[in-house]
PDB file of C-alpha atoms and ligand atoms in Angstrom:
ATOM      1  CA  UNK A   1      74.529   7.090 -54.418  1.00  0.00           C
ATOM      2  CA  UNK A   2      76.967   9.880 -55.079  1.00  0.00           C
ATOM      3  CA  UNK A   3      74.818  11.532 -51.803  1.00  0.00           C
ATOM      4  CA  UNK A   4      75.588   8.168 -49.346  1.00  0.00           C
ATOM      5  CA  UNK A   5      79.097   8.694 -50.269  1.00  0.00           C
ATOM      6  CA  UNK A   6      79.541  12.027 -49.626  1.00  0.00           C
ATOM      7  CA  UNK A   7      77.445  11.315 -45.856  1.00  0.00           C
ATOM      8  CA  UNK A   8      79.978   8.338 -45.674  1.00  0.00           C
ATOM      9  CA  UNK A   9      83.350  10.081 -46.044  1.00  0.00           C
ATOM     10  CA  UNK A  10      81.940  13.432 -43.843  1.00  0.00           C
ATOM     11  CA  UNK A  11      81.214  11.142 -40.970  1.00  0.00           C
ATOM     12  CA  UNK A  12      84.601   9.459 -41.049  1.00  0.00           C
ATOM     13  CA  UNK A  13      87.177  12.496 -41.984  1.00  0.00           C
ATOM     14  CA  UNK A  14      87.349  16.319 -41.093  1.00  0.00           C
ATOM     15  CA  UNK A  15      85.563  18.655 -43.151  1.00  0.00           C
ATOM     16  CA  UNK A  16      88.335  20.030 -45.976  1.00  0.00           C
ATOM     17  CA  UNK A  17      90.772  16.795 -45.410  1.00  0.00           C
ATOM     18  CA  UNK A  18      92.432  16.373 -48.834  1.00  0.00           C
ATOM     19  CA  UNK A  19      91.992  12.541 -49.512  1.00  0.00           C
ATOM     20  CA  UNK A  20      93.541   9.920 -51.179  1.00  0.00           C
ATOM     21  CA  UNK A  21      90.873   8.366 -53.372  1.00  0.00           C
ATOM     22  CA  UNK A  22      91.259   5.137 -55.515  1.00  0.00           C
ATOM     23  CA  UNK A  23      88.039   4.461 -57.635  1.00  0.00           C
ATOM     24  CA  UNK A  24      88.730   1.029 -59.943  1.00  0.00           C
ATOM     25  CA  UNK A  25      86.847   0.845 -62.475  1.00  0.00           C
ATOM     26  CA  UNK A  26      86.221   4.432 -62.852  1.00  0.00           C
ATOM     27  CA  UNK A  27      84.536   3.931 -66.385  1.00  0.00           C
ATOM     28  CA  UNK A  28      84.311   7.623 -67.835  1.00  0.00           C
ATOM     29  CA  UNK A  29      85.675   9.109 -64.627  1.00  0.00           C
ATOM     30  CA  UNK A  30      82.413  10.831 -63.262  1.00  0.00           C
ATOM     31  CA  UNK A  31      82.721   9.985 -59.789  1.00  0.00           C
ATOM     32  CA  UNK A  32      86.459  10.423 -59.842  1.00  0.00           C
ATOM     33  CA  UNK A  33      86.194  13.928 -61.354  1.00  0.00           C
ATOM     34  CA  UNK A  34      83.421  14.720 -58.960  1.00  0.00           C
ATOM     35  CA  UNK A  35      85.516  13.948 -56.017  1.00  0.00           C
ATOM     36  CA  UNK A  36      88.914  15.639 -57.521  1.00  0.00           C
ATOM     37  CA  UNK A  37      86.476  18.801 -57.982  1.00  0.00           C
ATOM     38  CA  UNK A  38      85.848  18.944 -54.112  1.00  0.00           C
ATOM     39  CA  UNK A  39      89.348  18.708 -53.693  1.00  0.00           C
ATOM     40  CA  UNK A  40      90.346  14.963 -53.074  1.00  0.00           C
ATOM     41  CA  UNK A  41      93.613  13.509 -54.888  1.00  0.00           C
ATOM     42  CA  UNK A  42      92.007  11.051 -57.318  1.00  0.00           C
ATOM     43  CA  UNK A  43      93.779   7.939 -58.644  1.00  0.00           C
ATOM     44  CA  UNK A  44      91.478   6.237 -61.430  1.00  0.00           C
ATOM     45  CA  UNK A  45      91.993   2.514 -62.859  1.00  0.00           C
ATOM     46  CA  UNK A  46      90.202   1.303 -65.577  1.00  0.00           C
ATOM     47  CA  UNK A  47      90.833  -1.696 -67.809  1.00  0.00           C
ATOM     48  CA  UNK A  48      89.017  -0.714 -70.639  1.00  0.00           C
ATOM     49  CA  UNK A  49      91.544   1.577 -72.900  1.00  0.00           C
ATOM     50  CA  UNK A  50      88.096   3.394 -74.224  1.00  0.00           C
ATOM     51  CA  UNK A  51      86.998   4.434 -71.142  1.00  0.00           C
ATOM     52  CA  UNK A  52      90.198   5.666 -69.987  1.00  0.00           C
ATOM     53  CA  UNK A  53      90.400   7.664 -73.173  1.00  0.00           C
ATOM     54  CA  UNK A  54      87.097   9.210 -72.913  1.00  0.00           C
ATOM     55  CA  UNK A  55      88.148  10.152 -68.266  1.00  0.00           C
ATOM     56  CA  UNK A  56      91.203  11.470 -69.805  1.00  0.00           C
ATOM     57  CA  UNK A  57      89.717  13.522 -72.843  1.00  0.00           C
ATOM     58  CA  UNK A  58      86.853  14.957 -69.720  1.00  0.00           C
ATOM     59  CA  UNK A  59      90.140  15.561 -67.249  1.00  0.00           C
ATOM     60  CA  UNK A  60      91.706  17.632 -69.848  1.00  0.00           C
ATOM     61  CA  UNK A  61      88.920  19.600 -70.113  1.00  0.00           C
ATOM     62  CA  UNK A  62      88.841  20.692 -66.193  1.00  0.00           C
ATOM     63  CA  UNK A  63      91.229  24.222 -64.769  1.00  0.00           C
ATOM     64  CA  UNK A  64      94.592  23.026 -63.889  1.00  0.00           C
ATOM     65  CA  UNK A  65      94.480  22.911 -60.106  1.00  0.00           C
ATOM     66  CA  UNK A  66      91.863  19.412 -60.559  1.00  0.00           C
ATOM     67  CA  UNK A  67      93.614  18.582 -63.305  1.00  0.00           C
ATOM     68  CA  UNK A  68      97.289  18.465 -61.462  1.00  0.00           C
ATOM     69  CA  UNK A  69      95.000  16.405 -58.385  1.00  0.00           C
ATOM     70  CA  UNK A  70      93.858  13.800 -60.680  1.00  0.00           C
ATOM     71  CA  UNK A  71      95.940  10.376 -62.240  1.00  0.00           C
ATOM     72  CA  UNK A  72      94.162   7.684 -64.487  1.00  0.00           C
ATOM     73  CA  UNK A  73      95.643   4.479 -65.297  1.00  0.00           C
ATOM     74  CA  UNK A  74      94.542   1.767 -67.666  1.00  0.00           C
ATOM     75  CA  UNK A  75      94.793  -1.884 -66.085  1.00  0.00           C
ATOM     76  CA  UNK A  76      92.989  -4.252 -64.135  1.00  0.00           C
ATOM     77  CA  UNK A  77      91.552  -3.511 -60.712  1.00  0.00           C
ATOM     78  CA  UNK A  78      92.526  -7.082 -59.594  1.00  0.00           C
ATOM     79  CA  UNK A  79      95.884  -5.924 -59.682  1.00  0.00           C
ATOM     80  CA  UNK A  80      96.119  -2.937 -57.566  1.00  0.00           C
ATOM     81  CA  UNK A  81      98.961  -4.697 -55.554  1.00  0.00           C
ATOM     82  CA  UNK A  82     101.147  -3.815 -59.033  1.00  0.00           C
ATOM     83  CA  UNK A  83     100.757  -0.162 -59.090  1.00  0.00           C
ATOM     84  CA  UNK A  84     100.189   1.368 -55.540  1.00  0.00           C
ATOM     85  CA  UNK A  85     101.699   0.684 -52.105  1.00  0.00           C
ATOM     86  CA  UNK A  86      98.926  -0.695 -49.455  1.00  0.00           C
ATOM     87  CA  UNK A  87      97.892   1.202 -47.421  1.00  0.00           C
ATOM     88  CA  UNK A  88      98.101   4.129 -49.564  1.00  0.00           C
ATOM     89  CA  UNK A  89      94.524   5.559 -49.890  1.00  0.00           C
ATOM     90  CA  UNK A  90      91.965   6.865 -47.863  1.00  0.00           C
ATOM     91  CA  UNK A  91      89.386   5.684 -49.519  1.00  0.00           C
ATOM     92  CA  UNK A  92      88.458   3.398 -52.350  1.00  0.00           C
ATOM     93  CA  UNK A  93      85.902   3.182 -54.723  1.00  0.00           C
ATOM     94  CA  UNK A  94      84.534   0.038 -56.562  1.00  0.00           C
ATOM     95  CA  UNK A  95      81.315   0.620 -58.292  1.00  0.00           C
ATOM     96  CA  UNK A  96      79.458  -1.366 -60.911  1.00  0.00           C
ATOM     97  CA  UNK A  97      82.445  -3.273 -61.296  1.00  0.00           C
ATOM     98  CA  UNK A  98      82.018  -6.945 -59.141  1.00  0.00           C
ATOM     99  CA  UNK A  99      79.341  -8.173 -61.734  1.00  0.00           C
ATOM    100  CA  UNK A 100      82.029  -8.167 -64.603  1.00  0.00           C
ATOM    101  CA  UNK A 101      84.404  -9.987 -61.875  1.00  0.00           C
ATOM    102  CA  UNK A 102      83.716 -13.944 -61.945  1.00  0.00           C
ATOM    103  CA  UNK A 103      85.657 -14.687 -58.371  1.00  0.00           C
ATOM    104  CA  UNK A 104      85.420 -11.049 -56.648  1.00  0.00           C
ATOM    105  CA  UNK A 105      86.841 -11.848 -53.769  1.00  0.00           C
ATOM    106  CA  UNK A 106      90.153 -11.318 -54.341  1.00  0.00           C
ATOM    107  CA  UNK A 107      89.670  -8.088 -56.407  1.00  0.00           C
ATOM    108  CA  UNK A 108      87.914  -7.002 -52.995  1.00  0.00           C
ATOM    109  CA  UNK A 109      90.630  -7.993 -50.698  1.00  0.00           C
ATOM    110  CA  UNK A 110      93.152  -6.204 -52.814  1.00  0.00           C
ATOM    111  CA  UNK A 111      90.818  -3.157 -52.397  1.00  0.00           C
ATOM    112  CA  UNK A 112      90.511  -3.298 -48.801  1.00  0.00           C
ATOM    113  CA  UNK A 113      94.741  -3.805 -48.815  1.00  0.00           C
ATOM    114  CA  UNK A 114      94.722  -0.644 -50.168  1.00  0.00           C
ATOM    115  CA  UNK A 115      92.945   1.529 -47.495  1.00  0.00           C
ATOM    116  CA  UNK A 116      95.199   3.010 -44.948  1.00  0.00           C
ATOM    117  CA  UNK A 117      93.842   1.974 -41.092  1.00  0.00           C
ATOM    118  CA  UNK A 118      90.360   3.724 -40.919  1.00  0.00           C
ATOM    119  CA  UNK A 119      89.811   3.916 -44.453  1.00  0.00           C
ATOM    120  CA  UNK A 120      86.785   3.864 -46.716  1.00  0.00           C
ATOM    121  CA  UNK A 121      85.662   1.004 -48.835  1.00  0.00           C
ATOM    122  CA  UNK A 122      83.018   1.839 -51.008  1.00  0.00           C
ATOM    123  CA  UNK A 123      81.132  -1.267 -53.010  1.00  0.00           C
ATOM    124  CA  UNK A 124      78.421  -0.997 -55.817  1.00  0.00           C
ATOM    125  CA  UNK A 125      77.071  -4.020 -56.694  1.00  0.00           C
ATOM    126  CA  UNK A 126      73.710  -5.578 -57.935  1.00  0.00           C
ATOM    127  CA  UNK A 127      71.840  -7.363 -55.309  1.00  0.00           C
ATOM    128  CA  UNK A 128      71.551 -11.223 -55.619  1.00  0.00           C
ATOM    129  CA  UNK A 129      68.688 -11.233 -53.239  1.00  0.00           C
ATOM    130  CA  UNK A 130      66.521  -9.269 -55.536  1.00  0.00           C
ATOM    131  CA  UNK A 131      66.902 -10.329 -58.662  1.00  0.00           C
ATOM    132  CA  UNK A 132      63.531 -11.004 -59.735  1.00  0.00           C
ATOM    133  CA  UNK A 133      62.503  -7.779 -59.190  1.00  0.00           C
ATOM    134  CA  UNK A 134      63.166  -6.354 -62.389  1.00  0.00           C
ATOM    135  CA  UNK A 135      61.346  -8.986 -64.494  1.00  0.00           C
ATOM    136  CA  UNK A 136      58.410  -9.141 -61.919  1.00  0.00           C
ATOM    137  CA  UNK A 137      57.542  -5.233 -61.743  1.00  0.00           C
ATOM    138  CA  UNK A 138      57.675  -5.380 -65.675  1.00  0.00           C
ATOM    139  CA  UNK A 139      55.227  -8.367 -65.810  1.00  0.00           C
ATOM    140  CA  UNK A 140      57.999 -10.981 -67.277  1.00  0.00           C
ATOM    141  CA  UNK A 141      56.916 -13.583 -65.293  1.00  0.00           C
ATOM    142  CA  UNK A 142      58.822 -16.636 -66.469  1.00  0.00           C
ATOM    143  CA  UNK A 143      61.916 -14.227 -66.438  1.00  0.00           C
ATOM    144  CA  UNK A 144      61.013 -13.433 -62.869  1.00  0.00           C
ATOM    145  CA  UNK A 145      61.134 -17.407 -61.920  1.00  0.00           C
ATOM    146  CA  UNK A 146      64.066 -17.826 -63.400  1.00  0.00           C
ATOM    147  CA  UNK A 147      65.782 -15.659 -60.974  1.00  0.00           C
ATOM    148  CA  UNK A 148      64.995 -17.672 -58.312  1.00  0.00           C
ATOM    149  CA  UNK A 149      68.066 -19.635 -56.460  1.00  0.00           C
ATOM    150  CA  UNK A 150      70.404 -18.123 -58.972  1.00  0.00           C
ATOM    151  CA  UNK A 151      73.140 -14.850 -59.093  1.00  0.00           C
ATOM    152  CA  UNK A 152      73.303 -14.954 -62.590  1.00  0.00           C
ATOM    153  CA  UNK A 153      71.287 -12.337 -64.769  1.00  0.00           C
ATOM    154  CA  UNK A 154      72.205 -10.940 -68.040  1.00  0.00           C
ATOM    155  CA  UNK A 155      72.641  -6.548 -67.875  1.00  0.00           C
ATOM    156  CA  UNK A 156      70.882  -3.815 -69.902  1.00  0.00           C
ATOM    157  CA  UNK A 157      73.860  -3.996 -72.564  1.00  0.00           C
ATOM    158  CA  UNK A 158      72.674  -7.677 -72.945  1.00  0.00           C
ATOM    159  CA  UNK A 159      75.937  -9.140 -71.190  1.00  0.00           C
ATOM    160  CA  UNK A 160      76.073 -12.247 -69.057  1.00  0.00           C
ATOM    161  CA  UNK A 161      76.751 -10.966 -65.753  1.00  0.00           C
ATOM    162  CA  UNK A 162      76.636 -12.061 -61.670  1.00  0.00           C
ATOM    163  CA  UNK A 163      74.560 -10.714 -58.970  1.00  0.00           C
ATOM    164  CA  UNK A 164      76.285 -10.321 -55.040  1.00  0.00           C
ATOM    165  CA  UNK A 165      74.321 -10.914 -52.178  1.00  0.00           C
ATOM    166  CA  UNK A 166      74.447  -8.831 -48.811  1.00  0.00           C
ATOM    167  CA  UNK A 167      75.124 -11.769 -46.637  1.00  0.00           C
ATOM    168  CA  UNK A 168      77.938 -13.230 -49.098  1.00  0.00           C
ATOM    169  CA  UNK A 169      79.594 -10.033 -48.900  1.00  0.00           C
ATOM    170  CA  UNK A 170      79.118  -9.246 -45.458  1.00  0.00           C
ATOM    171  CA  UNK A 171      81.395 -12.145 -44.805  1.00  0.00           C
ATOM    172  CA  UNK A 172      83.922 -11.084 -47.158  1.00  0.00           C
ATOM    173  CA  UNK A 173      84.650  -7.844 -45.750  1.00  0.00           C
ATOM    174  CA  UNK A 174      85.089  -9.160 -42.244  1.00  0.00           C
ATOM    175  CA  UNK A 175      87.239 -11.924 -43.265  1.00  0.00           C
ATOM    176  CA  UNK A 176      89.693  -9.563 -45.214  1.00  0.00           C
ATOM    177  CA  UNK A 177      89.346  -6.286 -42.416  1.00  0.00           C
ATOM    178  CA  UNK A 178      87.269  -3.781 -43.626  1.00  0.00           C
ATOM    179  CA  UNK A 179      83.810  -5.018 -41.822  1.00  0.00           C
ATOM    180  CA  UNK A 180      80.707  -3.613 -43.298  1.00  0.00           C
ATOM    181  CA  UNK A 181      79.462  -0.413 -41.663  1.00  0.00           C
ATOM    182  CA  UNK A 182      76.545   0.697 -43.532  1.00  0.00           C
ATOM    183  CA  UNK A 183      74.273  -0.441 -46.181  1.00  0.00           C
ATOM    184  CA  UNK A 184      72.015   1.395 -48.904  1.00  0.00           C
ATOM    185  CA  UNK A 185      69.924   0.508 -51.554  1.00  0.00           C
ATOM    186  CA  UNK A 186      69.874   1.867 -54.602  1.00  0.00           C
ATOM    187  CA  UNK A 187      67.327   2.316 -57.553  1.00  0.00           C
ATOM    188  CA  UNK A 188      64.671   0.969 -55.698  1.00  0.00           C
ATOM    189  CA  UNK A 189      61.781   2.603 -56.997  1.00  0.00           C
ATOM    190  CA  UNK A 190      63.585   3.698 -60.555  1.00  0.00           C
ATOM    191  CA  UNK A 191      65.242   0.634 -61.428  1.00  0.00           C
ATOM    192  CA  UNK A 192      62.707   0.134 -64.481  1.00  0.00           C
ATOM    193  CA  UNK A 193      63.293   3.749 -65.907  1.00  0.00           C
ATOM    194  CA  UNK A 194      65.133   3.830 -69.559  1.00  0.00           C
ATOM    195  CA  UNK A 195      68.690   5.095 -69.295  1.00  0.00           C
ATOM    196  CA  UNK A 196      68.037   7.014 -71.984  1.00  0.00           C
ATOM    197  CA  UNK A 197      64.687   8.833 -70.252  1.00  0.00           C
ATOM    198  CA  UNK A 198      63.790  12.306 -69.579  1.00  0.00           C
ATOM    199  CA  UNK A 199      64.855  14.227 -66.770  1.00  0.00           C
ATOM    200  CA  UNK A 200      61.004  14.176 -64.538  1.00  0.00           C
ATOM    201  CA  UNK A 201      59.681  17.677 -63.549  1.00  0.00           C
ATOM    202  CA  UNK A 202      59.730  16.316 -60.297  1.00  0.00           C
ATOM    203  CA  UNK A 203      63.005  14.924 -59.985  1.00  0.00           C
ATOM    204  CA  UNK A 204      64.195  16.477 -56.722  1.00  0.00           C
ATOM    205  CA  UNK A 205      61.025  14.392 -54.389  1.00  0.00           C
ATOM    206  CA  UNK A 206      61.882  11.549 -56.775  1.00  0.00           C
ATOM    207  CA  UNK A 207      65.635  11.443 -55.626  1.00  0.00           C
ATOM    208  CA  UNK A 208      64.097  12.252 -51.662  1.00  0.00           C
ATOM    209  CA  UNK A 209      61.639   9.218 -52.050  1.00  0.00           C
ATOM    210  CA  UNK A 210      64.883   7.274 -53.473  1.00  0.00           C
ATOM    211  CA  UNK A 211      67.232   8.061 -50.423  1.00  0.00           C
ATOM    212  CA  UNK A 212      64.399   7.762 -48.203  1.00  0.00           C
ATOM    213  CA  UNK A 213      63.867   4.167 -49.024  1.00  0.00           C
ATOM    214  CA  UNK A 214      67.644   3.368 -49.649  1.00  0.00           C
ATOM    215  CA  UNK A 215      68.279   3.797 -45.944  1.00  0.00           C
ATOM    216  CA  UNK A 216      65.105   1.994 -44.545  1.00  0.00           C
ATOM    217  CA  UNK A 217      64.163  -1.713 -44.303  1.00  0.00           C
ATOM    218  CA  UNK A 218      62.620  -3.742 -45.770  1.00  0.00           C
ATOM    219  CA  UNK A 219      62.603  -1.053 -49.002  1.00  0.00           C
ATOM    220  CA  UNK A 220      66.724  -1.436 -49.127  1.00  0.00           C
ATOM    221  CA  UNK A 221      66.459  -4.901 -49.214  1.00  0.00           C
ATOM    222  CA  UNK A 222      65.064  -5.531 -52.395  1.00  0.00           C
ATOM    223  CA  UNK A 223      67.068  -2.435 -54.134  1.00  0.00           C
ATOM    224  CA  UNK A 224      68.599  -3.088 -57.877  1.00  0.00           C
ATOM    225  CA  UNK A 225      71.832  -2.118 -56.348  1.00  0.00           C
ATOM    226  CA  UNK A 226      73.469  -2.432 -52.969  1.00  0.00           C
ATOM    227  CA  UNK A 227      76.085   0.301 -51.719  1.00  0.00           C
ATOM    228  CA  UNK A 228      78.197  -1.353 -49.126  1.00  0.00           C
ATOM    229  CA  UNK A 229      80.647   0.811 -47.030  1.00  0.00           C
ATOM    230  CA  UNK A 230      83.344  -1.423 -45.365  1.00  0.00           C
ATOM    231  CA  UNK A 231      85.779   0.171 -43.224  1.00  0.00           C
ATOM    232  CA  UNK A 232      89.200  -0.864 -42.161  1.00  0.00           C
ATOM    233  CA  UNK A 233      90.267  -1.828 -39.122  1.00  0.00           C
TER     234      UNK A 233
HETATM  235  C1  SAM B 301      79.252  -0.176 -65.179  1.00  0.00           C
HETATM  236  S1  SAM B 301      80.807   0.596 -65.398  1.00  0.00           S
HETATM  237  C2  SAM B 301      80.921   1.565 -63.927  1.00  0.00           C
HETATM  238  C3  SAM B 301      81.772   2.774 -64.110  1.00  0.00           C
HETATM  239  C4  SAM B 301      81.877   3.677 -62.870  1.00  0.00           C
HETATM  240  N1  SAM B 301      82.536   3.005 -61.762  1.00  0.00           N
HETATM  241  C5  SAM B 301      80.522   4.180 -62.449  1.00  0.00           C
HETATM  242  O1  SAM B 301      80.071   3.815 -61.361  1.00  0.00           O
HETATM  243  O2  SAM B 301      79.897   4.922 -63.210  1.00  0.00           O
HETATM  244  C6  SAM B 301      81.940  -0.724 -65.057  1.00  0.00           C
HETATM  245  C7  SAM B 301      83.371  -0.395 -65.417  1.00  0.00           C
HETATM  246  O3  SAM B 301      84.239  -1.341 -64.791  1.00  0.00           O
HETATM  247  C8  SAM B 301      85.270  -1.636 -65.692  1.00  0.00           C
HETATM  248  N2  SAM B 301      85.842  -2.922 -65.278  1.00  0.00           N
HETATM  249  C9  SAM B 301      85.248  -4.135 -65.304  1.00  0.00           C
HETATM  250  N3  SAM B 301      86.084  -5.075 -64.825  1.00  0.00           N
HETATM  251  C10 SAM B 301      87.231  -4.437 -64.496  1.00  0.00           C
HETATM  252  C11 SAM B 301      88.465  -4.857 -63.962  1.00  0.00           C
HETATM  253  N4  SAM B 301      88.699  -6.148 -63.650  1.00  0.00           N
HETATM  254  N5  SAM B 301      89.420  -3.928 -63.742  1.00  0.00           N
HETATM  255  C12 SAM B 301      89.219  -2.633 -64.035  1.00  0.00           C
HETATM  256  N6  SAM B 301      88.071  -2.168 -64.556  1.00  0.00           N
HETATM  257  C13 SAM B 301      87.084  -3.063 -64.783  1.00  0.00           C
HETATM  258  C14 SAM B 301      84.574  -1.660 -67.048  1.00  0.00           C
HETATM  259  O4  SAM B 301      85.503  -1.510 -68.092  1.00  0.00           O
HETATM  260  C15 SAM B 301      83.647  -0.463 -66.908  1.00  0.00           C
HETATM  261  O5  SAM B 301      84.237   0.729 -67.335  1.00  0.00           O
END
């Protein structure tokens, strides 16, 4: 994912462009830190006061010059309007955040307000049209009929959560002007890996077979995740 980003903001600004990045829901910071280490300006908002303390305690722990790039605030990322000015960002970041988000699209319209003309908008959400994918390849076969005709499933913490679907989506980001320009899939073939398992020998033609399919139908279309890029207009 980290790799269709990076593809996504090289095709749309010059190579060494210092950008204005927004990522809501930053959780621990990774991608935000990633991106402040290639030199972006990185604003991070999180609502959960533990996660913000655990970005902050991994910020502190980077050489000045990222450090001095980098701001984290605690709140919610349906109320972006409340700290920044629209318009202000390059590019903004919103991953593994809509399935916590009961009506998402305000949260997303807010996001796309907050993209200056051109600008990035960069979803990661679970896919609603796939759903039964999970229970199916692990032979849970009541669990895979039950996600049938539904965009509710419950997460790996055990939470009640909601699925988004492509199409759904789609819609959204035209209606609020940032229409979808690309698509990916994500964890297509790994989605049934343990978070907690070993790092495979063969990792690197793992992550190739990965990318391969997350940019080529019908393999995208039935990803855990979706990575939608909406730009605005
Ligand atoms: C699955 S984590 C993803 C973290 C990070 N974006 C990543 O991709 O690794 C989801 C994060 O979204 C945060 N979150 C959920 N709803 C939010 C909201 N309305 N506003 C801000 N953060 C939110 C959660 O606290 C959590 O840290």
């Amino acid at each position: 994912m980290a790799r269709q980003l990076d593809e996504q903001i090289a095709g749309r600004f010059p190579v060494g462009q210092r950008l204005r990045v927004l990522d809501v829901g930053m959780g621990q910071g990774t991608q935000a830190l990633r991106l402040a280490r290639a030199g972006h300006k990185v604003t991070g908002l999180e609502q959960d006061p533990k996660m913000v303390a655990t970005a902050r305690e991994a910020l502190a722990a980077e050489p000045e010059g990222i450090r001095s790039r980098v701001r984290l605030f605690e709140g919610d990322g349906r109320e972006t309007g409340v700290h920044f000015l629209p318009g202000s960002f390059d590019v903004v970041l919103c991953h593994g955040v809509l399935m916590y988000v009961e009506e998402p699209d305000a949260l997303v319209a807010g996001l796309a307000r907050m993209l200056a003309p051109g600008g990035l908008l960069s979803l990661l959400v679970r896919n609603g049209d796939a759903l039964a994918m999970r229970a199916g390849l692990a032979g849970d076969w009541p669990g895979a009929l039950a996600a049938f005709g539904t965009s509710a499933y419950t997460n790996r913490l055990g939470l009640d959560v909601r699925a988004d679907r492509l199409d759904t989506l789609t819609g959204t980001l035209a209606g609020i002007g940032a229409p979808l320009h690309t698509w990916y899939g994500v964890r297509i073939f790994t989605d049934l890996a343990a978070d907690d398992a070993p790092v495979p020998d063969d990792v690197e033609a793992l992550l190739a077979a990965e990318e391969r399919a997350g940019r080529t139908d019908p393999y995208r279309g039935v990803a855990a995740l979706l990575h939608l890029c909406g730009v605005r207009g």
